[in-house]
Tab-separated table of C-alpha atoms in Angstrom:
chain	number	residue	atom	x	y	z
T	45	UNK	CA	-13.555	-8.819	-13.668
T	46	UNK	CA	-12.559	-8.390	-17.321
T	47	UNK	CA	-13.411	-4.710	-17.213
T	48	UNK	CA	-11.315	-4.188	-14.077
T	49	UNK	CA	-8.298	-6.038	-15.478
T	50	UNK	CA	-8.642	-4.198	-18.780
T	51	UNK	CA	-8.528	-0.895	-16.917
T	52	UNK	CA	-5.435	-2.020	-15.007
T	53	UNK	CA	-3.758	-3.122	-18.224
T	54	UNK	CA	-3.979	0.442	-19.539
T	55	UNK	CA	-1.602	1.618	-16.791
T	56	UNK	CA	2.068	1.796	-17.732
T	57	UNK	CA	3.834	3.358	-14.751
T	58	UNK	CA	7.040	1.466	-13.837
T	59	UNK	CA	5.776	1.035	-10.273
T	60	UNK	CA	2.515	-0.613	-11.372
T	61	UNK	CA	2.501	-4.350	-12.020
T	62	UNK	CA	2.405	-5.294	-15.701
T	63	UNK	CA	-0.584	-7.369	-16.856
T	64	UNK	CA	0.216	-9.539	-19.885
T	65	UNK	CA	-2.998	-11.485	-20.395
T	66	UNK	CA	-6.341	-12.247	-18.792
T	67	UNK	CA	-9.400	-14.354	-19.462
T	68	UNK	CA	-11.712	-17.031	-18.200
T	69	UNK	CA	-10.801	-20.719	-17.902
T	70	UNK	CA	-13.078	-23.539	-19.044
T	71	UNK	CA	-14.298	-24.071	-15.477
T	72	UNK	CA	-15.403	-20.430	-15.295
T	73	UNK	CA	-12.487	-19.233	-13.158
T	74	UNK	CA	-11.175	-15.807	-14.097
T	75	UNK	CA	-7.418	-15.357	-14.335
T	76	UNK	CA	-4.807	-12.827	-15.267
T	77	UNK	CA	-1.113	-13.189	-16.053
T	78	UNK	CA	1.204	-10.640	-14.439
T	79	UNK	CA	4.932	-10.086	-14.533
T	80	UNK	CA	7.132	-12.226	-12.304
T	81	UNK	CA	8.342	-10.274	-9.287
T	82	UNK	CA	11.334	-11.609	-7.344
T	83	UNK	CA	11.580	-10.060	-3.898
T	84	UNK	CA	9.124	-9.704	-1.014
T	85	UNK	CA	5.787	-8.011	-0.568
T	86	UNK	CA	5.791	-5.448	2.219
T	87	UNK	CA	3.804	-7.657	4.596
T	88	UNK	CA	6.440	-10.385	4.239
T	89	UNK	CA	9.215	-7.821	4.576
T	90	UNK	CA	7.937	-6.539	7.927
T	91	UNK	CA	6.937	-9.974	9.228
T	92	UNK	CA	10.402	-11.391	8.550
T	93	UNK	CA	12.618	-8.398	9.282
T	94	UNK	CA	10.619	-6.056	11.504
T	95	UNK	CA	9.663	-2.399	10.981
T	96	UNK	CA	11.588	-0.624	8.254
T	97	UNK	CA	14.106	2.165	8.696
T	98	UNK	CA	12.193	5.406	8.113
T	99	UNK	CA	14.290	6.229	5.055
T	100	UNK	CA	13.516	2.881	3.438
T	101	UNK	CA	9.801	3.280	4.096
T	102	UNK	CA	9.895	6.717	2.474
T	103	UNK	CA	11.860	5.337	-0.491
T	104	UNK	CA	9.218	2.684	-1.179
T	105	UNK	CA	6.190	4.857	-0.440
T	106	UNK	CA	7.287	7.585	-2.842
T	107	UNK	CA	7.389	5.029	-5.633
T	108	UNK	CA	3.869	3.861	-4.805
T	109	UNK	CA	2.746	7.487	-4.988
T	110	UNK	CA	4.001	7.532	-8.561
T	111	UNK	CA	1.897	4.504	-9.453
T	112	UNK	CA	-1.154	6.058	-7.801
T	113	UNK	CA	-0.585	9.358	-9.562
T	114	UNK	CA	-1.022	7.651	-12.934
T	115	UNK	CA	-4.016	5.568	-11.811
T	116	UNK	CA	-5.782	8.560	-10.285
T	117	UNK	CA	-5.113	10.692	-13.361
T	118	UNK	CA	-6.913	7.975	-15.324
T	119	UNK	CA	-9.839	8.253	-12.899
T	120	UNK	CA	-9.141	4.908	-11.192
T	121	UNK	CA	-9.313	4.256	-7.450
T	122	UNK	CA	-7.440	1.175	-6.184
T	123	UNK	CA	-9.548	0.565	-3.012
T	124	UNK	CA	-7.389	-2.253	-1.617
T	125	UNK	CA	-3.976	-0.787	-0.883
T	126	UNK	CA	-2.287	-2.915	1.771
T	127	UNK	CA	1.235	-4.221	2.481
T	128	UNK	CA	0.682	-7.525	0.692
T	129	UNK	CA	-0.357	-5.619	-2.450
T	130	UNK	CA	2.933	-3.727	-2.645
T	131	UNK	CA	6.092	-5.542	-3.674
T	132	UNK	CA	9.702	-4.621	-2.956
T	133	UNK	CA	10.998	-6.169	-6.153
T	134	UNK	CA	14.454	-6.874	-7.536
T	135	UNK	CA	14.511	-5.910	-11.183
T	136	UNK	CA	17.525	-6.173	-13.475
T	137	UNK	CA	20.065	-5.395	-10.783
T	138	UNK	CA	17.926	-2.648	-9.251
T	139	UNK	CA	16.712	-3.326	-5.715
T	140	UNK	CA	13.663	-2.117	-3.790
T	141	UNK	CA	11.588	-1.371	-6.867
T	142	UNK	CA	8.089	-0.827	-5.467
T	143	UNK	CA	5.327	-2.492	-7.467
T	144	UNK	CA	1.646	-1.835	-6.765
T	145	UNK	CA	-0.454	-4.855	-7.674
T	146	UNK	CA	-3.813	-6.566	-7.285
T	147	UNK	CA	-6.125	-3.973	-8.762
T	148	UNK	CA	-8.960	-6.481	-8.339
T	149	UNK	CA	-11.178	-3.884	-6.640
T	150	UNK	CA	-10.221	-0.982	-8.897
T	151	UNK	CA	-13.116	1.283	-9.902
T	152	UNK	CA	-13.540	4.500	-11.850
T	153	UNK	CA	-13.883	7.292	-9.313
T	154	UNK	CA	-17.389	8.154	-10.504
T	155	UNK	CA	-18.687	4.683	-9.575
T	156	UNK	CA	-16.626	4.028	-6.465
T	157	UNK	CA	-19.346	4.387	-3.852
T	158	UNK	CA	-18.770	1.306	-1.699
T	159	UNK	CA	-20.788	-0.091	1.160
T	160	UNK	CA	-18.461	-1.781	3.639
T	161	UNK	CA	-20.638	-4.886	3.700
T	162	UNK	CA	-22.222	-6.683	0.778
T	163	UNK	CA	-25.690	-8.141	0.970
T	164	UNK	CA	-24.168	-11.374	2.252
T	165	UNK	CA	-22.142	-9.580	4.906
T	166	UNK	CA	-18.862	-9.859	2.990
T	167	UNK	CA	-16.353	-7.121	3.685
T	168	UNK	CA	-15.065	-5.554	0.458
T	169	UNK	CA	-11.449	-4.497	0.694
T	170	UNK	CA	-9.128	-5.034	3.661
T	171	UNK	CA	-10.431	-3.613	6.969
T	172	UNK	CA	-6.992	-3.048	8.517
T	173	UNK	CA	-6.096	-0.524	5.812
T	174	UNK	CA	-9.506	0.811	4.768
T	175	UNK	CA	-10.446	4.488	4.791
T	176	UNK	CA	-13.307	5.692	7.019
T	177	UNK	CA	-15.475	6.584	4.016
T	178	UNK	CA	-14.886	3.174	2.479
T	179	UNK	CA	-15.648	1.513	5.813
T	180	UNK	CA	-18.990	3.279	6.183
T	181	UNK	CA	-20.013	3.526	2.530
T	182	UNK	CA	-21.191	7.032	3.350
T	183	UNK	CA	-19.875	8.773	0.255
T	184	UNK	CA	-18.313	8.233	-3.127
T	185	UNK	CA	-14.645	7.378	-2.928
T	186	UNK	CA	-11.981	9.496	-4.556
T	187	UNK	CA	-8.198	9.434	-4.588
T	188	UNK	CA	-8.050	10.581	-0.966
T	189	UNK	CA	-9.380	7.178	0.091
T	190	UNK	CA	-6.258	5.604	-1.417
T	191	UNK	CA	-4.161	8.262	0.350
T	192	UNK	CA	-5.608	7.122	3.684
T	193	UNK	CA	-4.894	3.478	2.905
T	194	UNK	CA	-1.320	4.273	1.912
T	195	UNK	CA	-0.952	6.169	5.186
T	196	UNK	CA	-2.125	3.055	7.019
T	197	UNK	CA	0.493	1.060	5.121
T	198	UNK	CA	3.123	3.625	6.133
T	199	UNK	CA	2.058	3.239	9.768
T	200	UNK	CA	2.499	-0.522	9.466
T	201	UNK	CA	5.904	-0.265	7.790
T	202	UNK	CA	7.186	2.028	10.526
T	203	UNK	CA	5.685	0.327	13.587
T	204	UNK	CA	5.048	-3.283	12.589
T	205	UNK	CA	1.333	-2.946	13.305
T	206	UNK	CA	-1.679	-1.404	11.553
T	207	UNK	CA	-3.184	1.803	12.947
T	208	UNK	CA	-6.239	-0.049	14.279
T	209	UNK	CA	-6.796	-3.612	15.429
T	210	UNK	CA	-9.840	-5.305	16.907
T	211	UNK	CA	-11.892	-8.429	17.395
T	212	UNK	CA	-13.050	-9.033	13.848
T	213	UNK	CA	-13.339	-6.929	10.730
T	214	UNK	CA	-16.386	-4.909	11.759
T	215	UNK	CA	-14.679	-3.688	14.944
T	216	UNK	CA	-11.715	-2.519	12.888
T	217	UNK	CA	-13.998	-0.726	10.418
T	218	UNK	CA	-15.705	1.101	13.277
T	219	UNK	CA	-12.319	2.113	14.689
T	220	UNK	CA	-11.233	3.568	11.346
T	221	UNK	CA	-14.446	5.565	11.190
T	222	UNK	CA	-14.567	6.797	14.803
T	223	UNK	CA	-11.423	6.304	16.893
T	224	UNK	CA	-8.410	8.622	17.038
T	225	UNK	CA	-5.244	6.974	15.787
T	226	UNK	CA	-2.383	6.445	18.214
T	227	UNK	CA	0.596	8.503	17.009
T	228	UNK	CA	3.175	6.091	15.596
T	229	UNK	CA	5.866	7.656	17.792
T	230	UNK	CA	4.067	6.126	20.782
T	231	UNK	CA	4.967	2.752	19.302
T	232	UNK	CA	8.328	3.828	17.882
T	233	UNK	CA	9.782	6.739	19.866
T	234	UNK	CA	12.690	7.301	17.458
T	235	UNK	CA	10.374	8.053	14.535
T	236	UNK	CA	11.241	11.402	12.904
T	237	UNK	CA	8.660	14.074	13.706
T	238	UNK	CA	8.334	15.299	10.134
T	239	UNK	CA	7.562	11.797	8.872
T	240	UNK	CA	5.049	11.254	11.662
T	241	UNK	CA	3.218	14.426	10.632
T	242	UNK	CA	2.955	13.138	7.069
T	243	UNK	CA	1.563	9.779	8.197
T	244	UNK	CA	-0.977	11.349	10.545
T	245	UNK	CA	-2.194	13.745	7.858
T	246	UNK	CA	-2.799	10.766	5.566
T	247	UNK	CA	-4.840	9.172	8.359
T	248	UNK	CA	-7.127	12.144	8.978
T	249	UNK	CA	-10.762	11.047	9.296
T	250	UNK	CA	-12.031	13.781	6.981
T	251	UNK	CA	-10.822	13.456	3.376
T	252	UNK	CA	-10.474	17.252	3.146
T	253	UNK	CA	-7.807	17.166	5.877
T	254	UNK	CA	-5.588	14.657	4.046
T	255	UNK	CA	-3.164	15.270	1.227
T	256	UNK	CA	-5.349	16.063	-1.773
T	257	UNK	CA	-3.537	13.734	-4.145
T	258	UNK	CA	-0.616	11.342	-4.553
T	259	UNK	CA	1.626	14.038	-6.005
T	260	UNK	CA	1.357	16.224	-2.905
T	261	UNK	CA	1.972	13.213	-0.659
T	262	UNK	CA	5.043	12.275	-2.684
T	263	UNK	CA	6.391	15.815	-2.286
T	264	UNK	CA	5.789	15.747	1.470
T	265	UNK	CA	7.585	12.417	1.812
T	266	UNK	CA	10.463	13.737	-0.267
T	267	UNK	CA	10.752	16.764	2.022
T	268	UNK	CA	11.304	14.587	5.109
T	269	UNK	CA	14.840	14.887	6.458
T	270	UNK	CA	15.456	11.147	6.124
T	271	UNK	CA	14.301	10.948	2.500
T	272	UNK	CA	17.772	10.763	0.975
T	273	UNK	CA	19.205	8.299	3.482
T	274	UNK	CA	18.115	5.174	1.578
T	275	UNK	CA	19.435	4.641	-1.922
T	276	UNK	CA	20.386	1.890	-4.332
T	277	UNK	CA	23.701	1.226	-2.587
T	278	UNK	CA	21.996	0.666	0.750
T	279	UNK	CA	19.232	-1.388	-0.836
T	280	UNK	CA	21.726	-3.582	-2.687
T	281	UNK	CA	23.741	-4.098	0.495
T	282	UNK	CA	20.616	-5.037	2.458
T	283	UNK	CA	19.495	-7.597	-0.114
T	284	UNK	CA	23.011	-9.007	-0.424
T	285	UNK	CA	23.277	-9.456	3.354
T	286	UNK	CA	19.802	-10.994	3.455
T	287	UNK	CA	20.699	-13.447	0.690
T	288	UNK	CA	23.809	-14.500	2.594
T	289	UNK	CA	21.896	-14.973	5.838
T	290	UNK	CA	19.232	-17.012	4.058
T	291	UNK	CA	21.869	-19.212	2.412
T	292	UNK	CA	23.629	-19.718	5.746
T	293	UNK	CA	20.412	-20.812	7.442
T	294	UNK	CA	19.695	-23.220	4.604
T	295	UNK	CA	23.184	-24.720	4.950
T	296	UNK	CA	22.781	-25.223	8.700
T	297	UNK	CA	19.360	-26.835	8.339
């Protein structure tokens, strides 16, 4: 644990959560102290407000690519990218600041060979957003495993559902490894074609068919026609309207 948190603490990208302290309590429990993040994680955002406008999804995902670019350059693989580990934060008057957090499963790339089940049958990582190679433990993981997981997050942000679902974690792992993914436009017909192509390339079964790194994915997202349609003005307006609606509901109740 200490080694993993220490590695995370070396990261300084503005879209990576800041770690201030870590240690072990008297009862043996490990802890770390991170920055306070007002806002919502992306799982909460979709659960409460539904799938995101494509431009907003692109706006947030590009920021996460920046955080991954630094981590990958340092030789670190996150291994547990999922909506609840990405925050849409409100920082100093700036809205929709993406923050990648919970590097609890981070590993140097050279040691990131991961069996999908531990000796006790515990699934490591989150099956709904896990890459095929992480699900099967068939090969060492590299940055393209995180690219797949971020693609699965993108699918969720745009459709409100993960790319694969099933009865239990093992069924989902098998689906990631074997089953073709349903194009997100089948769930959301108005999804821009260029953005769908980016998401589906992230979700390719073979790592060699995905974007090779976070930088190339960020460029592809930025090239989507909708990329400039979400900005700070729109983000500020959305949060302001949401605050008003929340206050109104609280007054009525």
